[in-house]
Short mmCIF file of C-alpha atoms and ligand atoms in Angstrom, two decimals:
data_model
loop_
_atom_site.label_atom_id
_atom_site.label_comp_id
_atom_site.label_asym_id
_atom_site.label_seq_id
_atom_site.Cartn_x
_atom_site.Cartn_y
_atom_site.Cartn_z
CA MET I 1228 -85.78 -38.48 141.82
CA GLN I 1229 -84.69 -35.46 139.66
CA ALA I 1230 -81.82 -35.94 137.33
CA LYS I 1231 -79.70 -33.05 136.18
CA PRO I 1232 -81.65 -30.82 133.55
CA SER I 1233 -78.92 -31.40 131.02
CA ILE I 1234 -79.61 -35.17 131.19
CA MET I 1235 -83.29 -34.74 130.68
CA ASN I 1236 -82.71 -32.61 127.52
CA ILE I 1237 -81.01 -35.66 125.85
CA ALA I 1238 -83.07 -37.57 123.31
CA PRO I 1239 -82.21 -41.34 124.10
CA TYR I 1240 -80.35 -43.11 121.26
CA VAL I 1241 -82.50 -45.47 119.34
CA GLY I 1242 -80.74 -48.27 117.67
CA GLY I 1243 -81.72 -49.96 114.47
CA GLU I 1244 -84.95 -51.99 114.64
CA SER I 1245 -84.37 -55.66 114.72
CA LYS I 1246 -87.94 -57.04 114.75
CA ALA I 1247 -90.51 -57.36 112.06
CA SER I 1248 -93.43 -59.81 111.69
CA PRO I 1249 -93.83 -60.25 108.02
CA ALA I 1250 -96.16 -62.84 106.55
CA SER I 1251 -93.09 -64.51 105.09
CA GLY I 1252 -91.59 -65.03 108.56
CA ARG I 1253 -88.28 -64.03 106.98
CA VAL I 1254 -86.30 -61.10 108.60
CA ILE I 1255 -83.55 -59.26 106.77
CA LYS I 1256 -81.88 -56.83 109.04
CA LEU I 1257 -80.07 -54.08 107.28
CA SER I 1258 -80.46 -51.33 109.91
CA SER I 1259 -77.34 -51.41 112.06
CA ASN I 1260 -74.20 -51.65 109.85
CA GLU I 1261 -73.31 -54.91 111.35
CA GLY I 1262 -70.85 -57.12 109.38
CA ALA I 1263 -72.48 -59.10 106.49
CA PHE I 1264 -70.85 -62.35 107.36
CA GLY I 1265 -71.74 -62.61 111.04
CA VAL I 1266 -69.13 -63.76 113.64
CA PRO I 1267 -65.67 -64.92 112.31
CA LYS I 1268 -64.98 -68.59 112.89
CA GLY I 1269 -61.99 -67.89 115.18
CA VAL I 1270 -64.06 -65.74 117.37
CA LYS I 1271 -66.78 -68.44 117.79
CA GLU I 1272 -64.07 -70.91 118.83
CA ALA I 1273 -62.75 -68.29 121.34
CA ILE I 1274 -66.13 -67.97 122.83
CA GLN I 1275 -66.45 -71.70 123.27
CA ARG I 1276 -63.01 -71.94 124.97
CA TYR I 1277 -63.82 -69.00 127.10
CA ALA I 1278 -66.74 -70.47 129.04
CA ASP I 1279 -64.72 -72.19 131.75
CA THR I 1280 -63.01 -69.01 132.77
CA ALA I 1281 -65.99 -66.74 132.98
CA HIS I 1282 -65.85 -66.69 136.77
CA ARG I 1283 -62.50 -64.78 136.73
CA TYR I 1284 -62.32 -61.05 136.70
CA PRO I 1285 -60.82 -59.58 133.32
CA ASP I 1286 -57.39 -58.23 133.06
CA GLY I 1287 -58.33 -54.61 133.63
CA GLY I 1288 -55.38 -53.44 131.52
CA CYS I 1289 -56.27 -55.45 128.50
CA ILE I 1290 -52.56 -56.33 128.23
CA GLU I 1291 -52.60 -59.08 125.74
CA LEU I 1292 -55.27 -57.38 123.51
CA ARG I 1293 -53.38 -54.05 123.45
CA SER I 1294 -50.18 -55.81 122.56
CA ALA I 1295 -51.95 -57.61 119.71
CA LEU I 1296 -53.37 -54.37 118.50
CA GLY I 1297 -50.06 -52.54 118.88
CA LEU I 1298 -48.40 -55.27 116.71
CA LYS I 1299 -51.05 -55.16 114.01
CA TYR I 1300 -51.20 -51.36 113.66
CA GLY I 1301 -47.57 -50.52 114.59
CA ILE I 1302 -48.54 -48.55 117.69
CA ASP I 1303 -47.13 -48.60 121.16
CA PRO I 1304 -49.65 -50.52 123.28
CA ALA I 1305 -49.22 -47.95 126.09
CA HIS I 1306 -50.95 -45.45 123.78
CA ILE I 1307 -54.04 -47.69 123.40
CA VAL I 1308 -57.08 -47.62 125.64
CA CYS I 1309 -59.76 -50.25 125.24
CA GLY I 1310 -63.50 -49.78 125.84
CA ALA I 1311 -66.85 -51.56 125.86
CA GLY I 1312 -67.31 -50.46 122.18
CA SER I 1313 -65.78 -47.25 120.84
CA ASP I 1314 -68.89 -45.52 122.19
CA GLU I 1315 -67.29 -46.01 125.65
CA ILE I 1316 -64.07 -44.25 124.47
CA ILE I 1317 -66.16 -41.36 123.10
CA SER I 1318 -67.97 -41.07 126.41
CA PHE I 1319 -64.68 -41.25 128.44
CA LEU I 1320 -63.30 -38.37 126.39
CA CYS I 1321 -66.23 -36.24 127.00
CA GLN I 1322 -66.18 -37.10 130.80
CA ALA I 1323 -62.57 -36.23 130.99
CA TYR I 1324 -62.27 -33.11 128.96
CA VAL I 1325 -65.74 -31.51 128.74
CA SER I 1326 -66.88 -29.32 131.70
CA PRO I 1327 -70.35 -27.93 131.99
CA ARG I 1328 -71.10 -25.41 129.21
CA ASP I 1329 -67.98 -26.20 127.22
CA GLU I 1330 -68.53 -26.61 123.61
CA VAL I 1331 -68.15 -29.76 121.40
CA ILE I 1332 -68.20 -29.38 117.65
CA TYR I 1333 -69.41 -32.12 115.31
CA SER I 1334 -70.68 -32.19 111.72
CA ARG I 1335 -74.51 -31.71 111.42
CA HIS I 1336 -75.15 -35.27 110.21
CA GLY I 1337 -72.44 -36.86 112.29
CA PHE I 1338 -72.74 -39.89 114.63
CA LEU I 1339 -75.47 -39.39 117.33
CA MET I 1340 -73.24 -40.42 120.31
CA TYR I 1341 -71.19 -37.22 120.00
CA PRO I 1342 -73.99 -34.80 121.03
CA ILE I 1343 -75.34 -37.42 123.57
CA SER I 1344 -71.94 -37.96 125.32
CA THR I 1345 -71.41 -34.13 125.30
CA GLN I 1346 -74.75 -33.49 126.89
CA VAL I 1347 -74.02 -36.24 129.59
CA ALA I 1348 -70.92 -34.27 130.53
CA GLY I 1349 -72.88 -31.14 130.74
CA GLY I 1350 -71.35 -29.65 127.59
CA ILE I 1351 -73.02 -27.94 124.74
CA PRO I 1352 -73.06 -29.82 121.38
CA VAL I 1353 -72.37 -27.50 118.38
CA PRO I 1354 -73.53 -29.04 115.15
CA VAL I 1355 -71.94 -27.50 112.01
CA PRO I 1356 -73.73 -27.59 108.77
CA GLU I 1357 -72.24 -29.87 105.99
CA GLN I 1358 -71.69 -29.27 102.27
CA GLU I 1359 -73.52 -31.87 100.15
CA LEU I 1360 -73.62 -34.14 103.24
CA ARG I 1361 -69.96 -33.95 103.68
CA ALA I 1362 -68.16 -32.41 106.70
CA ASP I 1363 -67.20 -28.80 106.03
CA LEU I 1364 -63.83 -28.34 107.76
CA GLN I 1365 -63.50 -24.67 107.10
CA ALA I 1366 -66.90 -24.18 108.75
CA MET I 1367 -65.84 -26.30 111.72
CA LEU I 1368 -62.73 -24.14 112.24
CA SER I 1369 -64.96 -21.02 112.08
CA ALA I 1370 -67.26 -22.61 114.80
CA VAL I 1371 -64.32 -22.70 117.28
CA THR I 1372 -64.66 -20.45 120.34
CA ASP I 1373 -62.72 -20.09 123.57
CA LYS I 1374 -65.19 -22.71 125.06
CA THR I 1375 -64.39 -25.49 122.38
CA LYS I 1376 -62.83 -28.47 123.93
CA ILE I 1377 -63.36 -31.35 121.32
CA ILE I 1378 -64.18 -31.77 117.67
CA PHE I 1379 -65.59 -35.07 116.63
CA LEU I 1380 -65.36 -36.27 113.12
CA ALA I 1381 -66.29 -39.73 111.78
CA ASN I 1382 -64.24 -40.66 108.74
CA PRO I 1383 -65.92 -42.14 106.89
CA ASN I 1384 -69.04 -40.64 108.48
CA ASN I 1385 -72.18 -42.62 109.52
CA PRO I 1386 -74.87 -42.22 108.11
CA THR I 1387 -73.77 -40.13 105.13
CA GLY I 1388 -70.87 -42.37 103.94
CA SER I 1389 -68.82 -39.38 102.92
CA TYR I 1390 -65.11 -39.18 103.80
CA LEU I 1391 -62.35 -36.60 104.14
CA ASN I 1392 -58.98 -37.33 102.52
CA SER I 1393 -55.74 -37.45 104.50
CA ALA I 1394 -54.38 -34.18 103.08
CA GLU I 1395 -57.54 -32.32 103.96
CA LEU I 1396 -57.34 -33.65 107.46
CA ARG I 1397 -53.67 -32.69 107.84
CA ALA I 1398 -54.31 -29.20 106.64
CA PHE I 1399 -57.26 -28.86 109.13
CA LEU I 1400 -55.01 -30.03 112.04
CA MET I 1401 -52.33 -27.47 111.08
CA SER I 1402 -54.95 -24.82 111.67
CA LEU I 1403 -56.62 -26.22 114.71
CA PRO I 1404 -55.36 -24.69 118.06
CA LYS I 1405 -53.34 -27.34 120.06
CA HIS I 1406 -55.57 -27.15 123.08
CA ILE I 1407 -58.60 -28.52 121.14
CA LEU I 1408 -58.87 -32.27 120.82
CA LEU I 1409 -59.76 -33.74 117.44
CA VAL I 1410 -61.38 -37.16 117.73
CA LEU I 1411 -61.14 -39.08 114.52
CA ASP I 1412 -63.74 -41.85 114.57
CA SER I 1413 -62.49 -44.48 112.13
CA ALA I 1414 -65.32 -47.03 112.99
CA TYR I 1415 -65.70 -47.82 109.24
CA ALA I 1416 -62.04 -47.49 108.12
CA GLU I 1417 -61.75 -51.10 106.98
CA PHE I 1418 -64.49 -50.61 104.38
CA VAL I 1419 -62.84 -47.62 102.63
CA THR I 1420 -61.46 -48.04 99.09
CA ALA I 1421 -60.56 -44.45 98.40
CA PRO I 1422 -56.79 -44.34 97.78
CA ASP I 1423 -56.34 -40.88 99.46
CA TYR I 1424 -57.90 -42.09 102.75
CA SER I 1425 -56.11 -42.69 105.92
CA ALA I 1426 -57.57 -44.00 109.25
CA GLY I 1427 -55.43 -41.25 110.75
CA HIS I 1428 -53.06 -42.93 113.21
CA GLU I 1429 -50.11 -40.96 112.04
CA PHE I 1430 -51.81 -37.74 113.21
CA VAL I 1431 -51.73 -38.97 116.78
CA SER I 1432 -48.06 -38.61 117.16
CA ASP I 1433 -47.66 -35.84 114.55
CA PHE I 1434 -50.00 -33.51 116.32
CA GLY I 1435 -50.46 -34.57 119.89
CA ASN I 1436 -54.12 -33.40 120.09
CA VAL I 1437 -55.65 -36.25 118.10
CA VAL I 1438 -57.31 -39.49 119.32
CA VAL I 1439 -58.33 -42.17 116.73
CA THR I 1440 -61.11 -44.48 117.75
CA ARG I 1441 -61.67 -47.97 116.21
CA THR I 1442 -64.26 -50.73 116.73
CA PHE I 1443 -64.66 -54.42 116.48
CA SER I 1444 -68.44 -53.95 115.85
CA LYS I 1445 -68.38 -53.53 112.10
CA ILE I 1446 -66.02 -55.57 109.88
CA TYR I 1447 -65.14 -57.89 112.79
CA GLY I 1448 -68.68 -58.74 113.27
CA MET I 1449 -68.66 -58.30 117.05
CA GLY I 1450 -71.23 -55.60 117.74
CA GLY I 1451 -72.83 -57.65 120.40
CA VAL I 1452 -69.58 -58.30 122.38
CA ARG I 1453 -68.82 -54.62 122.76
CA LEU I 1454 -65.18 -53.92 122.12
CA GLY I 1455 -63.53 -50.69 120.74
CA TRP I 1456 -60.35 -48.87 121.39
CA GLY I 1457 -58.70 -45.45 121.23
CA HIS I 1458 -55.18 -44.60 119.94
CA CYS I 1459 -54.23 -41.61 122.11
CA PRO I 1460 -51.18 -39.48 122.86
CA PRO I 1461 -49.58 -40.70 126.09
CA ASP I 1462 -51.04 -37.98 128.25
CA ILE I 1463 -54.60 -38.56 126.97
CA ALA I 1464 -54.09 -42.40 127.50
CA ASP I 1465 -53.11 -41.60 131.04
CA VAL I 1466 -56.26 -39.51 131.55
CA LEU I 1467 -58.59 -42.08 130.00
CA ASN I 1468 -57.14 -44.83 132.29
CA ARG I 1469 -58.07 -42.82 135.28
CA VAL I 1470 -61.70 -42.33 133.97
CA ARG I 1471 -62.41 -45.95 132.98
CA GLY I 1472 -63.74 -48.49 135.39
CA PRO I 1473 -61.28 -51.07 136.64
CA PHE I 1474 -62.89 -53.84 134.47
CA ASN I 1475 -64.57 -51.81 131.60
CA VAL I 1476 -63.75 -54.44 129.04
CA SER I 1477 -65.02 -57.95 129.78
CA SER I 1478 -62.62 -60.92 129.47
CA LEU I 1479 -64.99 -62.36 126.80
CA ALA I 1480 -64.46 -59.25 124.64
CA GLN I 1481 -60.69 -59.40 125.15
CA VAL I 1482 -60.43 -63.05 124.03
CA CYS I 1483 -62.77 -62.41 121.04
CA GLY I 1484 -60.81 -59.29 120.05
CA ILE I 1485 -57.47 -61.18 120.08
CA ALA I 1486 -59.04 -64.02 118.02
CA ALA I 1487 -60.60 -61.50 115.58
CA LEU I 1488 -57.11 -59.84 114.91
CA GLY I 1489 -56.11 -63.28 113.49
CA GLU I 1490 -58.92 -63.38 110.97
CA ALA I 1491 -57.17 -61.85 107.97
CA GLN I 1492 -59.00 -63.90 105.39
CA PHE I 1493 -62.43 -63.09 106.96
CA ILE I 1494 -61.55 -59.37 106.78
CA ALA I 1495 -60.30 -59.66 103.15
CA ASP I 1496 -63.40 -61.48 102.11
CA SER I 1497 -65.65 -58.93 103.94
CA GLN I 1498 -63.89 -56.01 102.25
CA ALA I 1499 -64.22 -57.58 98.79
CA HIS I 1500 -67.83 -58.42 99.45
CA ASN I 1501 -68.54 -54.82 100.65
CA THR I 1502 -66.97 -53.27 97.74
CA PHE I 1503 -68.89 -55.32 95.26
CA TRP I 1504 -72.22 -54.93 96.87
CA ARG I 1505 -71.84 -51.24 97.72
CA GLU I 1506 -71.20 -50.57 94.03
CA ARG I 1507 -73.87 -52.90 92.78
CA ALA I 1508 -76.60 -51.75 95.12
CA SER I 1509 -75.74 -48.11 94.45
CA GLU I 1510 -76.10 -48.63 90.81
CA ALA I 1511 -79.38 -50.67 90.98
CA LEU I 1512 -81.06 -48.28 93.42
CA THR I 1513 -80.06 -45.29 91.26
CA GLN I 1514 -81.62 -47.02 88.28
CA ALA I 1515 -84.73 -47.58 90.32
CA GLY I 1516 -84.98 -43.69 90.67
CA LEU I 1517 -83.40 -43.08 94.13
CA ARG I 1518 -80.65 -40.66 94.90
CA VAL I 1519 -77.90 -42.74 96.40
CA TYR I 1520 -75.12 -40.86 98.11
CA PRO I 1521 -71.45 -42.01 97.50
CA SER I 1522 -70.41 -44.19 100.46
CA GLN I 1523 -67.06 -45.40 101.83
CA GLY I 1524 -68.73 -47.48 104.59
CA ASN I 1525 -70.75 -50.63 104.73
CA PHE I 1526 -74.00 -48.89 104.23
CA LEU I 1527 -75.77 -46.64 101.67
CA LEU I 1528 -77.69 -43.49 102.44
CA VAL I 1529 -80.62 -43.22 99.93
CA SER I 1530 -82.88 -40.21 99.49
CA PHE I 1531 -86.56 -40.46 98.62
CA GLY I 1532 -86.98 -36.76 98.28
CA THR I 1533 -89.50 -36.38 101.07
CA ALA I 1534 -89.86 -37.79 104.68
CA GLU I 1535 -93.31 -39.26 103.76
CA LYS I 1536 -92.01 -41.24 100.84
CA ALA I 1537 -89.04 -42.50 102.79
CA GLU I 1538 -91.37 -43.61 105.74
CA SER I 1539 -93.92 -45.22 103.32
CA CYS I 1540 -91.14 -47.27 101.74
CA ARG I 1541 -89.59 -48.26 105.05
CA LEU I 1542 -93.02 -49.55 106.26
CA ALA I 1543 -93.76 -51.35 103.06
CA LEU I 1544 -90.25 -53.07 103.17
CA LYS I 1545 -90.78 -53.84 106.84
CA ASP I 1546 -94.06 -55.66 106.01
CA GLN I 1547 -91.94 -57.83 103.70
CA GLY I 1548 -89.32 -58.52 106.47
CA ILE I 1549 -86.63 -55.98 105.33
CA ILE I 1550 -85.56 -53.67 108.01
CA LEU I 1551 -83.93 -50.33 106.92
CA ARG I 1552 -82.82 -47.49 109.22
CA GLN I 1553 -84.97 -44.30 109.66
CA MET I 1554 -82.82 -41.20 109.55
CA GLY I 1555 -85.04 -38.64 111.34
CA ALA I 1556 -82.74 -38.49 114.39
CA TYR I 1557 -79.86 -37.43 111.95
CA GLY I 1558 -81.80 -34.60 110.35
CA LEU I 1559 -82.19 -36.68 107.20
CA SER I 1560 -85.83 -37.80 107.42
CA GLU I 1561 -86.16 -37.87 103.61
CA CYS I 1562 -83.58 -40.68 103.60
CA LEU I 1563 -83.19 -44.29 104.62
CA ARG I 1564 -79.88 -46.13 105.43
CA ILE I 1565 -79.37 -49.60 104.03
CA SER I 1566 -76.55 -51.65 105.50
CA ILE I 1567 -74.76 -54.15 103.17
CA GLY I 1568 -75.85 -57.58 104.10
CA HIS I 1569 -74.83 -60.95 102.68
CA PRO I 1570 -75.45 -61.64 98.95
CA GLU I 1571 -78.92 -63.29 99.29
CA GLU I 1572 -80.13 -60.41 101.57
CA MET I 1573 -78.83 -57.92 99.01
CA GLU I 1574 -80.53 -59.54 96.11
CA ILE I 1575 -83.86 -59.59 97.95
CA ALA I 1576 -83.48 -56.03 99.26
CA ILE I 1577 -82.59 -54.61 95.85
CA SER I 1578 -85.43 -56.52 94.08
CA THR I 1579 -87.93 -55.60 96.66
CA LEU I 1580 -87.01 -51.94 96.74
CA THR I 1581 -86.97 -51.73 92.89
CA ALA I 1582 -90.48 -53.29 92.75
CA TYR I 1583 -91.72 -50.81 95.38
CA MET I 1584 -90.34 -47.94 93.22
CA ASN I 1585 -91.84 -49.17 90.15
CA ASN I 1586 -95.24 -49.53 91.74
CA SER I 1587 -95.31 -46.26 93.70
C1 PLP W 1481 -69.26 -43.50 113.42
C2 PLP W 1481 -69.59 -44.55 114.41
N1 PLP W 1481 -68.73 -44.45 115.49
C3 PLP W 1481 -68.76 -45.36 116.48
C4 PLP W 1481 -69.83 -46.35 116.58
C5 PLP W 1481 -69.96 -47.16 117.78
O1 PLP W 1481 -69.38 -48.35 117.61
P1 PLP W 1481 -69.24 -49.33 118.86
O2 PLP W 1481 -70.05 -50.50 118.58
O3 PLP W 1481 -67.71 -49.66 118.79
O4 PLP W 1481 -69.61 -48.64 120.13
C6 PLP W 1481 -70.67 -46.36 115.57
C7 PLP W 1481 -71.74 -47.53 115.50
O5 PLP W 1481 -72.70 -47.45 114.87
C8 PLP W 1481 -70.55 -45.48 114.42
O6 PLP W 1481 -71.37 -45.67 113.37
#
């Protein structure tokens, strides 16, 4: 069977490695930006309670979950569409708004699912060069053509960790033609400490051509459950509700999401932990002679100067059971990305990386 040529041009997404066979037997996985503290207690309890109802189809409209999200974020639940991860919302948007040969703009080192979902829809991904590993909004506006349908911006961005402030985004939106959709991917919003940052929900009603995507995969520690959501203007919510499958979000994901929203202490602890270790790891790795990019996420992008040096270090650490993320697919092969793990993992990762640098 022959698939459409546009599909065969897609390089499949490769997730963070999770396996290593070190002599120590210990594996520290810092390759996928998963929460440092695992699954919140309330979510574990919800999973136990859920077991007896697994034979029932889910509520296709995610009514209870959307109403809990609406309450927490001060959003009309009718403007929320849930997905099996925010990946699914990204994919729905491309399916709904991108026709073959339409263009979709994203920043050069933006999240890989933007070009992939664009190509699945038959569209043309248009990567726009960044300035110092930060999205260049002026260059993105200049890249707009009469074929442009969507602009994707992760804020903060994975894997660079850089962010755009609220005033910059508002100015950008004032200049963006109204028929072009801006998707603000706020997957890492909970980790941001910059005071001039906004996850962007106010832009949805202020401009009408903005969708904000959020996820339960990062700070809520539910990457394996697959739950994300989009905050959309009403007309776009209506479109996405036509695109999505009738039961796209499992009932397990729905009960976990509702439980997770009640985990205020877990979230506060995770935020404090992330801020502390992001700073501490950044200082220690800089002292070890590495270039560490400023990050507002739960990860650090670290440059080794050359692809060879980055890969040698990755393999050496993997031998010792520490898994870091390769960055070649993002056009940053001289870098590795290190997710913030729990304290013991961070101590070991920092000391092992420092020792490696001292001996190389
Ligand atoms: C910027 C960004 N957006 C979206 C996602 C996808 O998250 P989800 O697990 O909700 O599909 C990720 C996951 O790594 C991400 O880094």
